[in-house]
């Protein structure tokens, strides 16, 4: 254990980045459903934002994996800044290739046949869209985000100081308090997401912790080995989410709450079936099968594909994998960032 603490002392750093906080806010704005502590803030911003600015926000959000590409990739913008504007100015100086890599993440390396229409458009004029993004970020920061940053910044800075103090006393304990699904032991770092990621200490050269008041309940991790980034949720005094449940999670669990639908979904997990075949396999009436399929499809648990006169259905494995994460996040939520009372 002493060796692990020595490794942590040498390789871990804690940084407050206002630009990363801005980017996490944009992620929440694009996909707020599971960020229960921020739903009221999202509604307020959306009500005040102009339609054209919201359209731009959604455009770049779609291209950047809901803004997450700016948070979990290699730190090409050197996010150790004091002001948001510093990073936006650095972004203006990126080469077109660097900009596309930052914006598109792993999709920057896809072949032409795999590009979306928006990706093709941005690739045709990267310099233009780099300026467009920077203008949007300036506008969003000045008109909407700066007021919230002014409110939360003291708590974020305080959180960095507190965890640094805890880290100096006991590095291992401090790191294991970052998130319920981020754990360290004598040999490895483990991240429990849709699948479990395990890294040996010798694989990592730097582990950076960034505080955020937006990121809960995600275990947001940048796994660009040998550098790893983890976000520390900082709870705010006025947060209250005890009775809140994400609507999309309720929809999925409701769809799964019927014995017949579960049986149908299990069949569709292994093979594609049309309504006629499901009637034969389950013994249920065709109208009943159709009703169950509509409910499963509405919850995005299955996908249909037409072949001639028949529509074949298959389980949506992406949604089922995400369900594990969503349940973990829901049960984690009251504990992320909150210290045990002593």
mmCIF file of C-alpha atoms in Angstrom, residues 71-331:
data_model
loop_
_atom_site.group_PDB
_atom_site.id
_atom_site.type_symbol
_atom_site.label_atom_id
_atom_site.label_comp_id
_atom_site.label_asym_id
_atom_site.label_seq_id
_atom_site.Cartn_x
_atom_site.Cartn_y
_atom_site.Cartn_z
ATOM 1 C CA UNK A 71 -13.784 16.478 -22.038
ATOM 2 C CA UNK A 72 -12.332 13.005 -22.409
ATOM 3 C CA UNK A 73 -9.666 13.314 -25.091
ATOM 4 C CA UNK A 74 -6.008 14.302 -24.861
ATOM 5 C CA UNK A 75 -5.659 17.825 -23.481
ATOM 6 C CA UNK A 76 -4.564 19.556 -26.693
ATOM 7 C CA UNK A 77 -5.889 22.878 -25.372
ATOM 8 C CA UNK A 78 -3.938 22.735 -22.080
ATOM 9 C CA UNK A 79 -6.914 23.333 -19.796
ATOM 10 C CA UNK A 80 -4.948 24.797 -16.854
ATOM 11 C CA UNK A 81 -6.501 28.215 -17.398
ATOM 12 C CA UNK A 82 -7.859 30.940 -15.180
ATOM 13 C CA UNK A 83 -10.492 32.177 -17.640
ATOM 14 C CA UNK A 84 -12.705 30.479 -20.241
ATOM 15 C CA UNK A 85 -11.640 32.965 -22.897
ATOM 16 C CA UNK A 86 -8.030 31.732 -22.732
ATOM 17 C CA UNK A 87 -8.987 28.314 -24.067
ATOM 18 C CA UNK A 88 -11.274 29.700 -26.767
ATOM 19 C CA UNK A 89 -8.366 31.810 -28.029
ATOM 20 C CA UNK A 90 -6.163 28.693 -28.106
ATOM 21 C CA UNK A 91 -8.864 26.859 -30.050
ATOM 22 C CA UNK A 92 -8.741 29.558 -32.732
ATOM 23 C CA UNK A 93 -5.052 28.732 -33.259
ATOM 24 C CA UNK A 94 -5.571 24.995 -33.772
ATOM 25 C CA UNK A 95 -4.756 23.603 -37.190
ATOM 26 C CA UNK A 96 -7.724 22.333 -39.177
ATOM 27 C CA UNK A 97 -6.635 18.756 -38.524
ATOM 28 C CA UNK A 98 -6.331 19.360 -34.766
ATOM 29 C CA UNK A 99 -9.723 21.053 -34.700
ATOM 30 C CA UNK A 100 -11.458 18.164 -36.471
ATOM 31 C CA UNK A 101 -9.788 15.676 -34.125
ATOM 32 C CA UNK A 102 -10.934 17.636 -31.068
ATOM 33 C CA UNK A 103 -14.490 18.104 -32.346
ATOM 34 C CA UNK A 104 -15.132 14.656 -33.831
ATOM 35 C CA UNK A 105 -13.066 12.528 -31.449
ATOM 36 C CA UNK A 106 -12.656 8.956 -32.670
ATOM 37 C CA UNK A 107 -14.942 9.646 -35.641
ATOM 38 C CA UNK A 108 -12.275 11.924 -37.108
ATOM 39 C CA UNK A 109 -10.518 8.766 -38.365
ATOM 40 C CA UNK A 110 -13.525 7.223 -40.122
ATOM 41 C CA UNK A 111 -13.603 6.694 -43.876
ATOM 42 C CA UNK A 112 -15.699 8.911 -46.168
ATOM 43 C CA UNK A 113 -18.487 6.312 -46.459
ATOM 44 C CA UNK A 114 -19.024 6.450 -42.670
ATOM 45 C CA UNK A 115 -19.373 10.238 -42.355
ATOM 46 C CA UNK A 116 -22.701 11.805 -41.433
ATOM 47 C CA UNK A 117 -24.029 14.720 -43.483
ATOM 48 C CA UNK A 118 -22.969 17.211 -40.787
ATOM 49 C CA UNK A 119 -19.510 15.637 -40.501
ATOM 50 C CA UNK A 120 -19.095 15.937 -44.261
ATOM 51 C CA UNK A 121 -20.130 19.588 -44.109
ATOM 52 C CA UNK A 122 -17.672 20.441 -41.309
ATOM 53 C CA UNK A 123 -14.842 18.573 -43.032
ATOM 54 C CA UNK A 124 -15.426 20.610 -46.195
ATOM 55 C CA UNK A 125 -14.898 23.930 -44.339
ATOM 56 C CA UNK A 126 -13.092 23.231 -41.048
ATOM 57 C CA UNK A 127 -11.698 26.767 -40.709
ATOM 58 C CA UNK A 128 -15.158 28.289 -41.058
ATOM 59 C CA UNK A 129 -16.674 25.942 -38.472
ATOM 60 C CA UNK A 130 -13.757 26.461 -36.093
ATOM 61 C CA UNK A 131 -14.570 30.190 -36.074
ATOM 62 C CA UNK A 132 -18.287 29.447 -35.783
ATOM 63 C CA UNK A 133 -17.700 27.236 -32.740
ATOM 64 C CA UNK A 134 -15.465 29.810 -31.053
ATOM 65 C CA UNK A 135 -18.060 32.543 -31.645
ATOM 66 C CA UNK A 136 -20.740 30.307 -30.165
ATOM 67 C CA UNK A 137 -18.636 29.525 -27.082
ATOM 68 C CA UNK A 138 -17.921 33.220 -26.491
ATOM 69 C CA UNK A 139 -21.608 34.074 -26.791
ATOM 70 C CA UNK A 140 -22.778 31.193 -24.613
ATOM 71 C CA UNK A 141 -20.228 31.995 -21.932
ATOM 72 C CA UNK A 142 -20.877 35.720 -21.802
ATOM 73 C CA UNK A 143 -24.668 35.618 -22.035
ATOM 74 C CA UNK A 144 -25.556 32.422 -20.149
ATOM 75 C CA UNK A 145 -22.753 30.540 -18.433
ATOM 76 C CA UNK A 146 -20.651 33.220 -16.750
ATOM 77 C CA UNK A 147 -23.332 33.994 -14.172
ATOM 78 C CA UNK A 148 -23.548 30.327 -13.147
ATOM 79 C CA UNK A 149 -19.758 30.004 -13.092
ATOM 80 C CA UNK A 150 -19.576 33.018 -10.791
ATOM 81 C CA UNK A 151 -21.980 31.206 -8.448
ATOM 82 C CA UNK A 152 -20.289 27.784 -8.383
ATOM 83 C CA UNK A 153 -16.610 28.670 -8.808
ATOM 84 C CA UNK A 154 -15.887 29.175 -5.085
ATOM 85 C CA UNK A 155 -17.221 25.694 -4.321
ATOM 86 C CA UNK A 156 -15.184 24.131 -7.129
ATOM 87 C CA UNK A 157 -11.980 25.759 -5.930
ATOM 88 C CA UNK A 158 -12.815 24.800 -2.330
ATOM 89 C CA UNK A 159 -13.353 21.169 -3.457
ATOM 90 C CA UNK A 160 -9.883 21.081 -5.039
ATOM 91 C CA UNK A 161 -8.285 22.379 -1.851
ATOM 92 C CA UNK A 162 -10.197 19.882 0.296
ATOM 93 C CA UNK A 163 -9.348 16.810 -1.755
ATOM 94 C CA UNK A 164 -5.706 17.930 -1.977
ATOM 95 C CA UNK A 165 -5.606 18.072 1.821
ATOM 96 C CA UNK A 166 -7.200 14.621 2.082
ATOM 97 C CA UNK A 167 -4.758 13.359 -0.532
ATOM 98 C CA UNK A 168 -1.770 14.582 1.442
ATOM 99 C CA UNK A 169 -2.986 12.636 4.501
ATOM 100 C CA UNK A 170 -3.960 9.439 2.675
ATOM 101 C CA UNK A 171 -3.723 9.327 -1.144
ATOM 102 C CA UNK A 172 -5.523 5.990 -1.534
ATOM 103 C CA UNK A 173 -8.518 6.993 0.598
ATOM 104 C CA UNK A 174 -8.817 10.336 -1.163
ATOM 105 C CA UNK A 175 -8.848 8.724 -4.613
ATOM 106 C CA UNK A 176 -11.414 6.122 -3.595
ATOM 107 C CA UNK A 177 -13.746 8.953 -2.545
ATOM 108 C CA UNK A 178 -13.840 10.498 -6.028
ATOM 109 C CA UNK A 179 -16.689 8.319 -7.355
ATOM 110 C CA UNK A 180 -18.492 5.158 -6.139
ATOM 111 C CA UNK A 181 -17.568 3.315 -9.343
ATOM 112 C CA UNK A 182 -13.911 4.359 -9.491
ATOM 113 C CA UNK A 183 -11.818 2.118 -7.246
ATOM 114 C CA UNK A 184 -8.124 1.631 -6.581
ATOM 115 C CA UNK A 185 -6.445 -1.344 -4.969
ATOM 116 C CA UNK A 186 -2.825 -2.393 -4.467
ATOM 117 C CA UNK A 187 -2.295 -3.236 -8.157
ATOM 118 C CA UNK A 188 -4.955 -1.636 -10.335
ATOM 119 C CA UNK A 189 -7.346 1.211 -11.086
ATOM 120 C CA UNK A 190 -10.896 0.055 -11.914
ATOM 121 C CA UNK A 191 -13.716 1.930 -13.618
ATOM 122 C CA UNK A 192 -17.151 0.293 -13.421
ATOM 123 C CA UNK A 193 -19.109 1.493 -16.441
ATOM 124 C CA UNK A 194 -21.141 -0.540 -18.992
ATOM 125 C CA UNK A 195 -18.098 -2.784 -18.817
ATOM 126 C CA UNK A 196 -15.316 -2.813 -16.260
ATOM 127 C CA UNK A 197 -12.078 -1.098 -17.274
ATOM 128 C CA UNK A 198 -8.942 -2.166 -15.428
ATOM 129 C CA UNK A 199 -5.525 -0.516 -15.675
ATOM 130 C CA UNK A 200 -2.224 -1.436 -14.077
ATOM 131 C CA UNK A 201 -0.428 1.462 -12.422
ATOM 132 C CA UNK A 202 2.573 1.024 -14.699
ATOM 133 C CA UNK A 203 0.315 1.752 -17.719
ATOM 134 C CA UNK A 204 -0.457 5.263 -16.450
ATOM 135 C CA UNK A 205 1.856 8.266 -16.512
ATOM 136 C CA UNK A 206 -0.636 10.837 -15.249
ATOM 137 C CA UNK A 207 -4.033 10.802 -13.551
ATOM 138 C CA UNK A 208 -5.853 14.144 -13.497
ATOM 139 C CA UNK A 209 -8.911 14.948 -11.384
ATOM 140 C CA UNK A 210 -11.165 17.827 -12.482
ATOM 141 C CA UNK A 211 -14.013 19.073 -10.245
ATOM 142 C CA UNK A 212 -17.457 19.710 -11.756
ATOM 143 C CA UNK A 213 -20.855 20.770 -10.462
ATOM 144 C CA UNK A 214 -22.562 19.411 -13.590
ATOM 145 C CA UNK A 215 -21.202 15.948 -14.258
ATOM 146 C CA UNK A 216 -23.188 13.812 -11.764
ATOM 147 C CA UNK A 217 -24.272 11.077 -12.042
ATOM 148 C CA UNK A 218 -21.796 10.134 -14.788
ATOM 149 C CA UNK A 219 -18.528 8.418 -14.097
ATOM 150 C CA UNK A 220 -16.877 10.521 -16.786
ATOM 151 C CA UNK A 221 -13.441 9.240 -17.634
ATOM 152 C CA UNK A 222 -10.952 10.092 -20.351
ATOM 153 C CA UNK A 223 -9.077 6.858 -21.009
ATOM 154 C CA UNK A 224 -6.426 8.060 -23.421
ATOM 155 C CA UNK A 225 -3.727 5.865 -21.861
ATOM 156 C CA UNK A 226 -1.137 6.664 -20.580
ATOM 157 C CA UNK A 227 -3.023 9.784 -19.399
ATOM 158 C CA UNK A 228 -6.345 9.313 -17.606
ATOM 159 C CA UNK A 229 -8.872 11.981 -16.627
ATOM 160 C CA UNK A 230 -11.561 11.549 -13.953
ATOM 161 C CA UNK A 231 -14.224 14.061 -12.940
ATOM 162 C CA UNK A 232 -15.037 14.773 -9.300
ATOM 163 C CA UNK A 233 -18.647 15.773 -8.698
ATOM 164 C CA UNK A 234 -18.964 18.790 -6.407
ATOM 165 C CA UNK A 235 -22.410 18.924 -4.743
ATOM 166 C CA UNK A 236 -24.033 22.311 -4.259
ATOM 167 C CA UNK A 237 -25.838 23.326 -1.055
ATOM 168 C CA UNK A 238 -29.193 23.877 -2.799
ATOM 169 C CA UNK A 239 -29.314 20.476 -4.542
ATOM 170 C CA UNK A 240 -32.417 18.381 -3.852
ATOM 171 C CA UNK A 241 -33.083 15.260 -5.937
ATOM 172 C CA UNK A 242 -34.483 12.750 -3.459
ATOM 173 C CA UNK A 243 -37.753 12.171 -5.352
ATOM 174 C CA UNK A 244 -36.498 12.719 -8.886
ATOM 175 C CA UNK A 245 -36.362 9.834 -11.369
ATOM 176 C CA UNK A 246 -35.208 10.158 -15.028
ATOM 177 C CA UNK A 247 -38.203 9.864 -17.356
ATOM 178 C CA UNK A 248 -36.377 7.721 -19.923
ATOM 179 C CA UNK A 249 -35.363 5.266 -17.196
ATOM 180 C CA UNK A 250 -38.994 5.029 -16.051
ATOM 181 C CA UNK A 251 -40.113 4.380 -19.638
ATOM 182 C CA UNK A 252 -37.622 1.534 -20.066
ATOM 183 C CA UNK A 253 -38.365 -0.084 -16.708
ATOM 184 C CA UNK A 254 -42.097 0.165 -17.383
ATOM 185 C CA UNK A 255 -41.602 -1.573 -20.733
ATOM 186 C CA UNK A 256 -39.676 -4.358 -18.984
ATOM 187 C CA UNK A 257 -42.255 -4.828 -16.221
ATOM 188 C CA UNK A 258 -44.348 -7.333 -18.175
ATOM 189 C CA UNK A 259 -43.512 -11.064 -18.297
ATOM 190 C CA UNK A 260 -44.454 -11.455 -21.967
ATOM 191 C CA UNK A 261 -42.434 -8.428 -23.060
ATOM 192 C CA UNK A 262 -39.391 -9.727 -21.224
ATOM 193 C CA UNK A 263 -39.763 -13.091 -22.970
ATOM 194 C CA UNK A 264 -40.124 -11.368 -26.349
ATOM 195 C CA UNK A 265 -37.078 -9.187 -25.682
ATOM 196 C CA UNK A 266 -35.026 -12.240 -24.746
ATOM 197 C CA UNK A 267 -35.963 -13.893 -28.036
ATOM 198 C CA UNK A 268 -35.066 -10.728 -29.959
ATOM 199 C CA UNK A 269 -31.742 -10.459 -28.144
ATOM 200 C CA UNK A 270 -30.534 -13.646 -29.845
ATOM 201 C CA UNK A 271 -32.375 -13.587 -33.219
ATOM 202 C CA UNK A 272 -34.437 -11.335 -35.461
ATOM 203 C CA UNK A 273 -38.150 -12.158 -35.595
ATOM 204 C CA UNK A 274 -41.180 -10.780 -37.398
ATOM 205 C CA UNK A 275 -44.627 -10.555 -35.767
ATOM 206 C CA UNK A 276 -45.784 -13.764 -37.415
ATOM 207 C CA UNK A 277 -42.827 -15.735 -36.040
ATOM 208 C CA UNK A 278 -43.223 -14.272 -32.548
ATOM 209 C CA UNK A 279 -46.871 -15.340 -32.543
ATOM 210 C CA UNK A 280 -45.753 -18.886 -33.294
ATOM 211 C CA UNK A 281 -42.930 -18.845 -30.733
ATOM 212 C CA UNK A 282 -44.893 -17.342 -27.825
ATOM 213 C CA UNK A 283 -48.435 -18.561 -28.414
ATOM 214 C CA UNK A 284 -49.724 -14.999 -28.068
ATOM 215 C CA UNK A 285 -52.226 -13.434 -30.468
ATOM 216 C CA UNK A 286 -50.845 -11.291 -33.273
ATOM 217 C CA UNK A 287 -52.593 -8.176 -31.904
ATOM 218 C CA UNK A 288 -51.029 -8.782 -28.474
ATOM 219 C CA UNK A 289 -47.588 -9.214 -30.002
ATOM 220 C CA UNK A 290 -47.992 -5.978 -31.959
ATOM 221 C CA UNK A 291 -48.983 -4.115 -28.788
ATOM 222 C CA UNK A 292 -45.935 -5.410 -26.910
ATOM 223 C CA UNK A 293 -43.620 -4.558 -29.814
ATOM 224 C CA UNK A 294 -44.885 -0.976 -29.916
ATOM 225 C CA UNK A 295 -44.149 -0.536 -26.206
ATOM 226 C CA UNK A 296 -40.664 -2.028 -26.562
ATOM 227 C CA UNK A 297 -39.953 0.085 -29.633
ATOM 228 C CA UNK A 298 -41.139 3.275 -27.906
ATOM 229 C CA UNK A 299 -38.654 2.551 -25.092
ATOM 230 C CA UNK A 300 -35.926 2.088 -27.742
ATOM 231 C CA UNK A 301 -35.387 -1.484 -26.543
ATOM 232 C CA UNK A 302 -35.888 -2.956 -30.020
ATOM 233 C CA UNK A 303 -35.346 -1.848 -33.603
ATOM 234 C CA UNK A 304 -37.341 -2.855 -36.678
ATOM 235 C CA UNK A 305 -36.060 -3.399 -40.209
ATOM 236 C CA UNK A 306 -38.297 -4.093 -43.199
ATOM 237 C CA UNK A 307 -37.509 -6.982 -45.540
ATOM 238 C CA UNK A 308 -40.147 -7.284 -48.270
ATOM 239 C CA UNK A 309 -43.565 -7.678 -46.652
ATOM 240 C CA UNK A 310 -42.117 -8.344 -43.193
ATOM 241 C CA UNK A 311 -40.656 -6.143 -40.467
ATOM 242 C CA UNK A 312 -38.018 -8.001 -38.471
ATOM 243 C CA UNK A 313 -37.287 -6.864 -34.921
ATOM 244 C CA UNK A 314 -34.046 -7.125 -32.991
ATOM 245 C CA UNK A 315 -33.097 -6.091 -29.457
ATOM 246 C CA UNK A 316 -31.259 -2.781 -29.222
ATOM 247 C CA UNK A 317 -28.099 -3.917 -27.448
ATOM 248 C CA UNK A 318 -26.867 -0.346 -27.061
ATOM 249 C CA UNK A 319 -29.928 0.556 -24.967
ATOM 250 C CA UNK A 320 -29.619 -2.614 -22.884
ATOM 251 C CA UNK A 321 -25.939 -1.916 -22.209
ATOM 252 C CA UNK A 322 -26.760 1.690 -21.305
ATOM 253 C CA UNK A 323 -29.486 0.500 -18.919
ATOM 254 C CA UNK A 324 -26.825 -1.009 -16.652
ATOM 255 C CA UNK A 325 -25.073 2.347 -16.551
ATOM 256 C CA UNK A 326 -28.298 4.294 -16.020
ATOM 257 C CA UNK A 327 -29.296 2.127 -13.069
ATOM 258 C CA UNK A 328 -25.851 2.515 -11.514
ATOM 259 C CA UNK A 329 -26.039 6.262 -12.005
ATOM 260 C CA UNK A 330 -29.506 6.471 -10.488
ATOM 261 C CA UNK A 331 -28.518 4.586 -7.341
#
